[in-house]
mmCIF file of C-alpha atoms and ligand atoms in Angstrom:
data_model
loop_
_atom_site.group_PDB
_atom_site.id
_atom_site.type_symbol
_atom_site.label_atom_id
_atom_site.label_comp_id
_atom_site.label_asym_id
_atom_site.label_seq_id
_atom_site.Cartn_x
_atom_site.Cartn_y
_atom_site.Cartn_z
ATOM 1 C CA UNK I 24 0.069 0.034 0.056
ATOM 2 C CA UNK I 25 1.273 3.534 -0.957
ATOM 3 C CA UNK I 26 1.624 5.774 2.165
ATOM 4 C CA UNK I 27 1.042 9.279 1.667
ATOM 5 C CA UNK I 28 4.185 11.625 2.065
ATOM 6 C CA UNK I 29 4.193 13.176 5.511
ATOM 7 C CA UNK I 30 6.393 16.050 6.520
ATOM 8 C CA UNK I 31 9.349 15.524 8.515
ATOM 9 C CA UNK I 32 8.522 15.287 12.470
ATOM 10 C CA UNK I 33 9.051 18.548 14.221
ATOM 11 C CA UNK I 34 11.600 17.243 16.729
ATOM 12 C CA UNK I 35 15.095 16.848 15.566
ATOM 13 C CA UNK I 36 18.148 15.678 17.673
ATOM 14 C CA UNK I 37 21.469 16.242 16.406
ATOM 15 C CA UNK I 38 24.535 14.231 18.124
ATOM 16 C CA UNK I 39 28.131 15.565 18.061
ATOM 17 C CA UNK I 40 31.421 14.276 19.318
ATOM 18 C CA UNK I 41 34.108 16.730 19.238
ATOM 19 C CA UNK I 42 37.137 14.597 18.182
ATOM 20 C CA UNK I 43 39.651 17.178 17.006
ATOM 21 C CA UNK I 44 39.744 20.963 15.916
ATOM 22 C CA UNK I 45 36.543 22.975 15.480
ATOM 23 C CA UNK I 46 34.863 21.291 12.430
ATOM 24 C CA UNK I 47 32.874 18.931 14.336
ATOM 25 C CA UNK I 48 31.154 21.568 16.405
ATOM 26 C CA UNK I 49 31.409 23.976 13.662
ATOM 27 C CA UNK I 50 29.239 21.991 11.083
ATOM 28 C CA UNK I 51 26.939 20.562 13.819
ATOM 29 C CA UNK I 52 26.146 24.230 15.089
ATOM 30 C CA UNK I 53 25.557 25.338 11.501
ATOM 31 C CA UNK I 54 23.145 22.613 10.870
ATOM 32 C CA UNK I 55 21.315 22.841 14.103
ATOM 33 C CA UNK I 56 20.895 26.722 13.710
ATOM 34 C CA UNK I 57 19.718 26.175 10.076
ATOM 35 C CA UNK I 58 17.071 23.500 11.008
ATOM 36 C CA UNK I 59 15.895 25.722 13.850
ATOM 37 C CA UNK I 60 15.670 28.823 11.491
ATOM 38 C CA UNK I 61 13.156 26.588 9.531
ATOM 39 C CA UNK I 62 10.807 26.297 12.657
ATOM 40 C CA UNK I 63 12.023 22.910 13.669
ATOM 41 C CA UNK I 64 12.671 22.023 17.511
ATOM 42 C CA UNK I 65 16.268 21.264 17.678
ATOM 43 C CA UNK I 66 18.451 19.716 20.314
ATOM 44 C CA UNK I 67 22.331 19.665 20.029
ATOM 45 C CA UNK I 68 23.700 16.916 22.096
ATOM 46 C CA UNK I 69 27.573 17.623 22.195
ATOM 47 C CA UNK I 70 30.246 16.176 24.400
ATOM 48 C CA UNK I 71 32.191 19.487 24.389
ATOM 49 C CA UNK I 72 30.084 22.769 24.013
ATOM 50 C CA UNK I 73 33.213 24.898 24.995
ATOM 51 C CA UNK I 74 33.675 25.953 21.108
ATOM 52 C CA UNK I 75 29.924 27.105 21.019
ATOM 53 C CA UNK I 76 30.916 29.981 23.537
ATOM 54 C CA UNK I 77 32.857 31.891 20.568
ATOM 55 C CA UNK I 78 31.173 30.229 17.698
ATOM 56 C CA UNK I 79 27.734 31.185 18.408
ATOM 57 C CA UNK I 80 26.196 34.680 17.467
ATOM 58 C CA UNK I 81 27.945 37.769 19.028
ATOM 59 C CA UNK I 82 26.579 39.606 22.122
ATOM 60 C CA UNK I 83 25.724 36.534 23.935
ATOM 61 C CA UNK I 84 27.261 35.559 27.192
ATOM 62 C CA UNK I 85 27.904 31.996 26.635
ATOM 63 C CA UNK I 86 26.773 29.038 24.876
ATOM 64 C CA UNK I 87 23.646 28.418 26.768
ATOM 65 C CA UNK I 88 22.409 31.991 26.172
ATOM 66 C CA UNK I 89 23.611 31.901 22.542
ATOM 67 C CA UNK I 90 21.669 28.640 21.875
ATOM 68 C CA UNK I 91 18.496 30.086 23.264
ATOM 69 C CA UNK I 92 18.897 33.034 20.976
ATOM 70 C CA UNK I 93 19.385 30.595 17.887
ATOM 71 C CA UNK I 94 16.322 28.538 18.935
ATOM 72 C CA UNK I 95 18.726 25.273 19.510
ATOM 73 C CA UNK I 96 18.627 23.554 22.847
ATOM 74 C CA UNK I 97 22.074 22.389 23.837
ATOM 75 C CA UNK I 98 22.493 19.366 25.904
ATOM 76 C CA UNK I 99 25.465 17.640 27.343
ATOM 77 C CA UNK I 100 26.286 13.926 26.188
ATOM 78 C CA UNK I 101 24.744 11.539 26.594
ATOM 79 C CA UNK I 102 21.582 13.692 25.910
ATOM 80 C CA UNK I 103 17.838 13.271 26.477
ATOM 81 C CA UNK I 104 15.993 10.190 27.891
ATOM 82 C CA UNK I 105 13.278 10.550 24.989
ATOM 83 C CA UNK I 106 14.135 10.027 21.266
ATOM 84 C CA UNK I 107 13.249 12.652 18.702
ATOM 85 C CA UNK I 108 11.233 12.346 15.327
ATOM 86 C CA UNK I 109 14.468 12.618 13.649
ATOM 87 C CA UNK I 110 18.241 11.875 14.819
ATOM 88 C CA UNK I 111 21.081 13.164 13.173
ATOM 89 C CA UNK I 112 24.676 11.602 14.112
ATOM 90 C CA UNK I 113 27.393 13.738 12.876
ATOM 91 C CA UNK I 114 30.320 11.933 11.343
ATOM 92 C CA UNK I 115 29.434 8.645 12.524
ATOM 93 C CA UNK I 116 29.616 9.363 16.166
ATOM 94 C CA UNK I 117 27.028 6.794 17.309
ATOM 95 C CA UNK I 118 24.367 8.153 19.712
ATOM 96 C CA UNK I 119 24.813 6.487 23.253
ATOM 97 C CA UNK I 120 23.006 2.918 23.417
ATOM 98 C CA UNK I 121 20.214 4.050 25.834
ATOM 99 C CA UNK I 122 19.279 6.711 23.492
ATOM 100 C CA UNK I 123 19.231 4.241 20.458
ATOM 101 C CA UNK I 124 16.978 1.876 22.757
ATOM 102 C CA UNK I 125 14.377 4.695 22.971
ATOM 103 C CA UNK I 126 14.510 5.196 19.159
ATOM 104 C CA UNK I 127 13.574 1.437 18.741
ATOM 105 C CA UNK I 128 10.868 1.830 21.500
ATOM 106 C CA UNK I 129 8.985 4.255 19.569
ATOM 107 C CA UNK I 130 5.808 3.246 17.767
ATOM 108 C CA UNK I 131 7.253 4.818 14.681
ATOM 109 C CA UNK I 132 11.166 4.912 14.729
ATOM 110 C CA UNK I 133 12.953 8.067 14.063
ATOM 111 C CA UNK I 134 14.575 8.748 10.760
ATOM 112 C CA UNK I 135 18.269 8.112 11.548
ATOM 113 C CA UNK I 136 20.850 9.927 9.494
ATOM 114 C CA UNK I 137 24.617 9.643 9.568
ATOM 115 C CA UNK I 138 25.793 13.134 8.232
ATOM 116 C CA UNK I 139 29.139 12.311 6.844
ATOM 117 C CA UNK I 140 32.324 14.330 6.146
ATOM 118 C CA UNK I 141 32.495 16.369 2.871
ATOM 119 C CA UNK I 142 34.670 15.273 -0.115
ATOM 120 C CA UNK I 143 34.727 15.869 -3.646
ATOM 121 C CA UNK I 144 35.707 12.253 -4.317
ATOM 122 C CA UNK I 145 33.809 9.635 -6.216
ATOM 123 C CA UNK I 146 32.541 7.411 -3.527
ATOM 124 C CA UNK I 147 30.487 10.245 -2.193
ATOM 125 C CA UNK I 148 28.142 10.026 -5.029
ATOM 126 C CA UNK I 149 28.074 6.047 -4.705
ATOM 127 C CA UNK I 150 27.316 6.325 -0.983
ATOM 128 C CA UNK I 151 25.045 9.104 -0.608
ATOM 129 C CA UNK I 152 21.418 8.139 0.559
ATOM 130 C CA UNK I 153 22.290 4.492 1.126
ATOM 131 C CA UNK I 154 20.807 2.694 3.920
ATOM 132 C CA UNK I 155 22.934 0.995 6.818
ATOM 133 C CA UNK I 156 20.800 -1.705 8.843
ATOM 134 C CA UNK I 157 21.559 -1.441 12.451
ATOM 135 C CA UNK I 158 20.690 -4.433 14.883
ATOM 136 C CA UNK I 159 19.475 -2.490 17.854
ATOM 137 C CA UNK I 160 18.000 -5.652 19.653
ATOM 138 C CA UNK I 161 17.518 -9.522 19.133
ATOM 139 C CA UNK I 162 15.137 -9.213 16.463
ATOM 140 C CA UNK I 163 15.012 -5.459 15.854
ATOM 141 C CA UNK I 164 16.867 -3.404 13.098
ATOM 142 C CA UNK I 165 16.706 0.105 12.249
ATOM 143 C CA UNK I 166 17.838 1.893 9.036
ATOM 144 C CA UNK I 167 20.545 4.464 9.429
ATOM 145 C CA UNK I 168 20.804 6.527 6.179
ATOM 146 C CA UNK I 169 24.076 7.881 4.892
ATOM 147 C CA UNK I 170 23.755 11.321 4.003
ATOM 148 C CA UNK I 171 26.969 12.900 2.189
ATOM 149 C CA UNK I 172 27.565 16.564 1.603
ATOM 150 C CA UNK I 173 29.124 17.129 -1.752
ATOM 151 C CA UNK I 174 29.608 19.216 -4.791
ATOM 152 C CA UNK I 175 27.358 17.636 -7.600
ATOM 153 C CA UNK I 176 23.812 17.126 -7.844
ATOM 154 C CA UNK I 177 23.904 13.507 -6.749
ATOM 155 C CA UNK I 178 25.028 14.501 -3.303
ATOM 156 C CA UNK I 179 23.361 16.182 -0.429
ATOM 157 C CA UNK I 180 24.960 19.673 -1.360
ATOM 158 C CA UNK I 181 26.336 22.177 0.979
ATOM 159 C CA UNK I 182 25.397 24.186 4.161
ATOM 160 C CA UNK I 183 24.276 27.485 3.158
ATOM 161 C CA UNK I 184 22.056 29.974 4.959
ATOM 162 C CA UNK I 185 18.979 31.286 3.439
ATOM 163 C CA UNK I 186 19.806 34.996 2.385
ATOM 164 C CA UNK I 187 23.574 34.375 2.718
ATOM 165 C CA UNK I 188 24.293 35.717 -0.633
ATOM 166 C CA UNK I 189 22.196 38.904 -0.092
ATOM 167 C CA UNK I 190 24.048 39.553 3.111
ATOM 168 C CA UNK I 191 27.397 39.235 1.333
ATOM 169 C CA UNK I 192 26.249 41.685 -1.251
ATOM 170 C CA UNK I 193 25.600 44.403 1.259
ATOM 171 C CA UNK I 194 28.785 43.474 3.251
ATOM 172 C CA UNK I 195 31.114 46.591 4.057
ATOM 173 C CA UNK I 196 34.541 45.470 4.718
ATOM 174 C CA UNK I 197 36.067 48.987 5.837
ATOM 175 C CA UNK I 198 33.248 49.082 8.453
ATOM 176 C CA UNK I 199 33.905 45.555 9.676
ATOM 177 C CA UNK I 200 37.657 45.952 9.758
ATOM 178 C CA UNK I 201 37.103 49.050 11.766
ATOM 179 C CA UNK I 202 35.130 47.201 14.624
ATOM 180 C CA UNK I 203 38.595 45.223 14.976
ATOM 181 C CA UNK I 204 40.434 48.495 14.908
ATOM 182 C CA UNK I 205 42.000 47.648 11.655
ATOM 183 C CA UNK I 206 42.203 49.406 8.525
ATOM 184 C CA UNK I 207 43.632 48.792 5.184
ATOM 185 C CA UNK I 208 46.499 50.974 3.912
ATOM 186 C CA UNK I 209 46.164 52.378 0.527
ATOM 187 C CA UNK I 210 47.148 49.853 -1.906
ATOM 188 C CA UNK I 211 47.239 47.129 0.727
ATOM 189 C CA UNK I 212 45.432 43.873 0.247
ATOM 190 C CA UNK I 213 43.782 41.526 2.872
ATOM 191 C CA UNK I 214 44.463 38.049 3.265
ATOM 192 C CA UNK I 215 43.171 35.457 5.970
ATOM 193 C CA UNK I 216 45.073 32.532 7.484
ATOM 194 C CA UNK I 217 43.522 29.552 8.901
ATOM 195 C CA UNK I 218 45.852 26.536 8.793
ATOM 196 C CA UNK I 219 47.197 23.475 10.277
ATOM 197 C CA UNK I 220 50.957 23.226 11.004
ATOM 198 C CA UNK I 221 52.506 23.678 7.403
ATOM 199 C CA UNK I 222 56.220 23.627 6.453
ATOM 200 C CA UNK I 223 55.337 25.816 3.358
ATOM 201 C CA UNK I 224 54.497 28.805 5.458
ATOM 202 C CA UNK I 225 57.531 30.716 5.290
ATOM 203 C CA UNK I 226 57.483 30.432 1.208
ATOM 204 C CA UNK I 227 53.812 31.818 1.415
ATOM 205 C CA UNK I 228 54.973 34.682 3.562
ATOM 206 C CA UNK I 229 57.867 35.577 1.267
ATOM 207 C CA UNK I 230 55.370 35.501 -1.626
ATOM 208 C CA UNK I 231 52.828 37.453 -0.058
ATOM 209 C CA UNK I 232 55.396 40.277 0.622
ATOM 210 C CA UNK I 233 55.662 40.951 -3.255
ATOM 211 C CA UNK I 234 52.591 43.095 -2.540
ATOM 212 C CA UNK I 235 51.596 45.254 0.622
ATOM 213 C CA UNK I 236 49.505 42.571 2.509
ATOM 214 C CA UNK I 237 47.522 42.823 5.773
ATOM 215 C CA UNK I 238 47.631 39.284 6.937
ATOM 216 C CA UNK I 239 44.869 38.615 9.540
ATOM 217 C CA UNK I 240 45.995 35.543 11.700
ATOM 218 C CA UNK I 241 43.317 33.350 13.234
ATOM 219 C CA UNK I 242 44.000 31.954 16.752
ATOM 220 C CA UNK I 243 45.840 28.631 17.013
ATOM 221 C CA UNK I 244 48.161 27.162 14.604
ATOM 222 C CA UNK I 245 48.291 30.421 12.463
ATOM 223 C CA UNK I 246 49.122 32.661 15.210
ATOM 224 C CA UNK I 247 51.565 30.100 16.737
ATOM 225 C CA UNK I 248 53.566 29.507 13.719
ATOM 226 C CA UNK I 249 53.675 33.280 12.380
ATOM 227 C CA UNK I 250 55.505 35.351 14.834
ATOM 228 C CA UNK I 251 57.311 37.712 12.129
ATOM 229 C CA UNK I 252 56.845 38.353 8.617
ATOM 230 C CA UNK I 253 58.891 39.857 6.027
ATOM 231 C CA UNK I 254 58.621 43.577 5.182
ATOM 232 C CA UNK I 255 55.577 44.378 3.171
ATOM 233 C CA UNK I 256 53.550 42.011 5.349
ATOM 234 C CA UNK I 257 51.816 43.515 8.324
ATOM 235 C CA UNK I 258 50.356 41.087 10.981
ATOM 236 C CA UNK I 259 46.998 41.172 13.027
ATOM 237 C CA UNK I 260 46.116 38.828 15.373
ATOM 238 C CA UNK I 261 42.545 37.997 15.661
ATOM 239 C CA UNK I 262 40.546 36.733 18.390
ATOM 240 C CA UNK I 263 38.293 33.718 18.032
ATOM 241 C CA UNK I 264 35.335 35.136 16.025
ATOM 242 C CA UNK I 265 31.731 33.971 15.922
ATOM 243 C CA UNK I 266 30.902 31.858 12.834
ATOM 244 C CA UNK I 267 28.936 34.994 11.462
ATOM 245 C CA UNK I 268 32.210 37.151 11.910
ATOM 246 C CA UNK I 269 34.378 34.317 10.467
ATOM 247 C CA UNK I 270 32.212 34.701 7.379
ATOM 248 C CA UNK I 271 32.840 38.394 7.473
ATOM 249 C CA UNK I 272 36.638 37.995 7.785
ATOM 250 C CA UNK I 273 36.438 35.835 4.614
ATOM 251 C CA UNK I 274 34.350 38.344 2.761
ATOM 252 C CA UNK I 275 36.773 41.126 3.696
ATOM 253 C CA UNK I 276 39.872 39.466 2.139
ATOM 254 C CA UNK I 277 41.467 39.481 -1.244
ATOM 255 C CA UNK I 278 42.700 35.883 -0.544
ATOM 256 C CA UNK I 279 41.660 33.405 2.041
ATOM 257 C CA UNK I 280 43.739 30.480 3.314
ATOM 258 C CA UNK I 281 41.450 28.051 4.794
ATOM 259 C CA UNK I 282 41.434 24.476 6.220
ATOM 260 C CA UNK I 283 39.252 21.392 6.882
ATOM 261 C CA UNK I 284 35.667 21.285 5.821
ATOM 262 C CA UNK I 285 33.407 24.107 7.060
ATOM 263 C CA UNK I 286 35.804 26.918 6.408
ATOM 264 C CA UNK I 287 36.385 25.558 2.973
ATOM 265 C CA UNK I 288 32.610 25.856 2.109
ATOM 266 C CA UNK I 289 32.692 29.314 3.663
ATOM 267 C CA UNK I 290 35.533 30.161 1.371
ATOM 268 C CA UNK I 291 33.701 29.105 -1.545
ATOM 269 C CA UNK I 292 30.917 31.391 -0.683
ATOM 270 C CA UNK I 293 32.956 34.099 -0.067
ATOM 271 C CA UNK I 294 33.868 34.088 -3.764
ATOM 272 C CA UNK I 295 37.606 35.310 -3.182
ATOM 273 C CA UNK I 296 40.389 33.136 -4.399
ATOM 274 C CA UNK I 297 41.322 30.705 -1.551
ATOM 275 C CA UNK I 298 43.972 27.985 -0.869
ATOM 276 C CA UNK I 299 42.507 25.012 0.997
ATOM 277 C CA UNK I 300 44.505 22.781 3.327
ATOM 278 C CA UNK I 301 42.969 19.408 3.900
ATOM 279 C CA UNK I 302 43.303 17.840 7.296
ATOM 280 C CA UNK I 303 46.635 15.938 6.893
ATOM 281 C CA UNK I 304 46.473 12.197 7.208
ATOM 282 C CA UNK I 305 49.639 10.033 7.655
ATOM 283 C CA UNK I 306 48.487 7.707 4.802
ATOM 284 C CA UNK I 307 48.413 10.711 2.393
ATOM 285 C CA UNK I 308 44.634 10.139 1.928
ATOM 286 C CA UNK I 309 44.250 13.837 2.298
ATOM 287 C CA UNK I 310 46.010 14.601 -1.124
ATOM 288 C CA UNK I 311 43.448 12.478 -3.006
ATOM 289 C CA UNK I 312 40.891 14.981 -1.487
ATOM 290 C CA UNK I 313 42.746 17.741 -2.712
ATOM 291 C CA UNK I 314 43.043 16.393 -6.205
ATOM 292 C CA UNK I 315 39.157 15.540 -6.360
ATOM 293 C CA UNK I 316 38.345 19.209 -5.410
ATOM 294 C CA UNK I 317 40.694 20.416 -7.811
ATOM 295 C CA UNK I 318 38.984 18.621 -10.513
ATOM 296 C CA UNK I 319 35.678 19.968 -9.535
ATOM 297 C CA UNK I 320 37.059 23.541 -8.985
ATOM 298 C CA UNK I 321 38.698 24.045 -12.468
ATOM 299 C CA UNK I 322 41.159 26.705 -11.116
ATOM 300 C CA UNK I 323 43.891 28.225 -13.181
ATOM 301 C CA UNK I 324 47.259 26.319 -13.000
ATOM 302 C CA UNK I 325 49.116 28.872 -10.866
ATOM 303 C CA UNK I 326 46.088 28.308 -8.115
ATOM 304 C CA UNK I 327 46.468 24.374 -8.552
ATOM 305 C CA UNK I 328 50.198 24.616 -8.010
ATOM 306 C CA UNK I 329 49.517 26.645 -4.843
ATOM 307 C CA UNK I 330 47.111 24.145 -3.574
ATOM 308 C CA UNK I 331 49.488 21.143 -4.148
ATOM 309 C CA UNK I 332 52.299 22.730 -2.460
ATOM 310 C CA UNK I 333 50.437 24.030 0.598
ATOM 311 C CA UNK I 334 49.304 20.302 0.941
ATOM 312 C CA UNK I 335 52.666 18.925 0.254
ATOM 313 C CA UNK I 336 54.296 19.576 3.677
ATOM 314 C CA UNK I 337 56.951 21.660 2.015
ATOM 315 C CA UNK I 338 57.919 18.700 -0.539
ATOM 316 C CA UNK I 339 56.753 20.699 -3.547
ATOM 317 C CA UNK I 340 58.099 24.163 -4.664
ATOM 318 C CA UNK I 341 55.782 27.171 -3.662
ATOM 319 C CA UNK I 342 54.698 28.861 -6.798
ATOM 320 C CA UNK I 343 54.411 32.436 -7.272
ATOM 321 C CA UNK I 344 50.600 33.337 -6.502
ATOM 322 C CA UNK I 345 50.768 36.223 -8.955
ATOM 323 C CA UNK I 346 52.542 34.015 -11.639
ATOM 324 C CA UNK I 347 49.771 34.994 -14.187
ATOM 325 C CA UNK I 348 49.867 38.226 -16.106
ATOM 326 C CA UNK I 349 46.530 39.037 -14.712
ATOM 327 C CA UNK I 350 47.469 38.458 -11.212
ATOM 328 C CA UNK I 351 44.697 36.829 -9.187
ATOM 329 C CA UNK I 352 41.979 37.856 -11.598
ATOM 330 C CA UNK I 353 41.486 34.604 -13.607
ATOM 331 C CA UNK I 354 41.664 32.772 -10.050
ATOM 332 C CA UNK I 355 38.845 35.022 -8.880
ATOM 333 C CA UNK I 356 36.856 34.399 -12.087
ATOM 334 C CA UNK I 357 37.207 30.672 -11.538
ATOM 335 C CA UNK I 358 36.157 30.731 -7.910
ATOM 336 C CA UNK I 359 33.064 32.688 -8.839
ATOM 337 C CA UNK I 360 32.094 30.448 -11.345
ATOM 338 C CA UNK I 361 32.498 27.529 -8.983
ATOM 339 C CA UNK I 362 30.389 29.359 -6.589
ATOM 340 C CA UNK I 363 27.931 29.914 -9.265
ATOM 341 C CA UNK I 364 27.471 26.360 -10.147
ATOM 342 C CA UNK I 365 27.263 25.362 -6.427
ATOM 343 C CA UNK I 366 24.707 27.896 -5.754
ATOM 344 C CA UNK I 367 22.330 26.197 -8.486
ATOM 345 C CA UNK I 368 22.040 23.171 -6.311
ATOM 346 C CA UNK I 369 19.616 23.161 -3.391
ATOM 347 C CA UNK I 370 21.529 23.642 -0.033
ATOM 348 C CA UNK I 371 22.146 20.788 2.293
ATOM 349 C CA UNK I 372 19.210 21.455 4.714
ATOM 350 C CA UNK I 373 16.759 21.801 1.950
ATOM 351 C CA UNK I 374 17.938 18.469 0.738
ATOM 352 C CA UNK I 375 17.974 16.951 4.158
ATOM 353 C CA UNK I 376 14.312 17.998 4.817
ATOM 354 C CA UNK I 377 13.141 16.415 1.551
ATOM 355 C CA UNK I 378 15.206 13.158 2.237
ATOM 356 C CA UNK I 379 13.759 12.787 5.810
ATOM 357 C CA UNK I 380 10.384 13.713 4.354
ATOM 358 C CA UNK I 381 10.788 10.775 1.905
ATOM 359 C CA UNK I 382 11.841 8.262 4.697
ATOM 360 C CA UNK I 383 9.208 9.496 7.055
ATOM 361 C CA UNK I 384 6.364 8.415 4.463
ATOM 362 C CA UNK I 385 8.265 4.869 4.182
ATOM 363 C CA UNK I 386 7.893 4.276 7.786
ATOM 364 C CA UNK I 387 4.585 5.735 8.535
HETATM 365 O O1 TRH S 568 38.861 23.135 12.721
HETATM 366 P P1 TRH S 568 38.962 22.371 11.560
HETATM 367 O O2 TRH S 568 40.404 22.007 11.104
HETATM 368 O O3 TRH S 568 38.301 21.160 11.706
HETATM 369 C C1 TRH S 568 38.535 19.930 10.916
HETATM 370 C C2 TRH S 568 37.455 19.426 10.005
HETATM 371 O O4 TRH S 568 36.178 19.203 10.696
HETATM 372 C C3 TRH S 568 37.878 18.172 9.200
HETATM 373 O O5 TRH S 568 36.690 17.733 8.605
HETATM 374 C C4 TRH S 568 38.228 17.221 10.402
HETATM 375 O O6 TRH S 568 38.637 16.143 9.756
HETATM 376 C C5 TRH S 568 39.299 17.781 11.293
HETATM 377 O O7 TRH S 568 38.666 19.059 11.657
HETATM 378 C C6 TRH S 568 39.476 16.917 12.315
HETATM 379 O O8 TRH S 568 38.368 23.264 10.188
HETATM 380 P P2 TRH S 568 36.765 23.634 9.994
HETATM 381 O O9 TRH S 568 36.228 22.417 9.237
HETATM 382 O O10 TRH S 568 36.821 24.636 8.754
HETATM 383 O O11 TRH S 568 36.251 24.172 11.144
HETATM 384 C C7 TRH S 568 36.562 25.375 11.658
HETATM 385 C C8 TRH S 568 35.155 25.888 12.200
HETATM 386 O O12 TRH S 568 35.361 27.003 13.084
HETATM 387 C C9 TRH S 568 34.086 26.567 11.356
HETATM 388 O O13 TRH S 568 33.052 26.535 11.551
HETATM 389 C C10 TRH S 568 34.576 27.966 11.327
HETATM 390 C C11 TRH S 568 34.916 28.118 12.934
HETATM 391 N N1 TRH S 568 35.636 29.322 13.087
HETATM 392 C C12 TRH S 568 34.947 30.452 13.760
HETATM 393 O O14 TRH S 568 33.803 30.358 13.997
HETATM 394 N N2 TRH S 568 35.666 31.561 14.301
HETATM 395 C C13 TRH S 568 36.861 31.423 14.180
HETATM 396 O O15 TRH S 568 37.550 32.590 14.564
HETATM 397 C C14 TRH S 568 37.697 30.520 13.474
HETATM 398 C C15 TRH S 568 39.230 30.435 13.525
HETATM 399 C C16 TRH S 568 36.990 29.282 13.175
#
């Protein structure tokens, strides 16, 4: 018998374990706030809420207040005693066993999603939207569905807030920099740096010094590694910014150096040339991720060389960023073209809602 399509249940739980760095909390916070902005009741169960104190919107005293303001209830791991209508586990973090039992005990089990890591590699299209049956009792099985973000129409898309591009259009970088007591000098460009440890950093600094540059250093690895800079490069050490202001940082810059997963996506939406450092893995698996994204991004050769050198732990020579006669102009054009193509796909939350609705109708 065909079931009518029912809308996804209104109560959603998002489970997040902070393994390393800021990306786990960053992606989950974005997802949770975007679901809440669409009128859903969202609980974010997180084992380390500390990063939310600075990631959440400005003007809030701490994670709890900020979470209230964003319409998201933040709960410490192991989370609530009652299962929601939709359960999202980020990056295969496995909700606590007791919670899974409450899922199985519901008359209609929740739709259970594993939100996976972002990659441009081919396996993503093959694996997106596949079920993974989970045995949760002697005779009880629940389907867990893989949901893969990605860059093509056959993936779950990318996180993008409604109205993001309109806000980006209206953005005034001079005013925003003033808020940080910063101002560009005549002829100076702005470059942001958010990176892991990187042996190519001295060569990047030398290259940036060819033009007057204000280099905006994010807290952590960037500030620890860059203590001095060659003449021509002026350093500014930033505090941790909220995610909204992190976007503003990327919107302010003529070149962004980003890392990981979430800041990569934000650099794409910013639309300025960017260099991406994939999270380094000992087996070199990150290099395949870089090549896969380069294939999607169709950047000019000088940009491709910079990405490869930046991800090679110093093994490859650093190219001159301005090697092209047009400087960064063709890189800028290619980045905007990539952004336009990705903007033509539905954003991740829109796709997730449709996916969950289709699965809800199957179990109703
Ligand atoms: O912190 P990351 O390196 O996280 C990474 C990725 O999640 C990667 O997939 C994972 O494998 C690895 O950790 C272990 O980079 P990412 O993903 O860009 O996350 C950073 C988040 O921090 C992002 O949401 C932006 C946010 N941020 C701010 O909000 N304000 C800031 O000042 C800074 C520096 C970052």
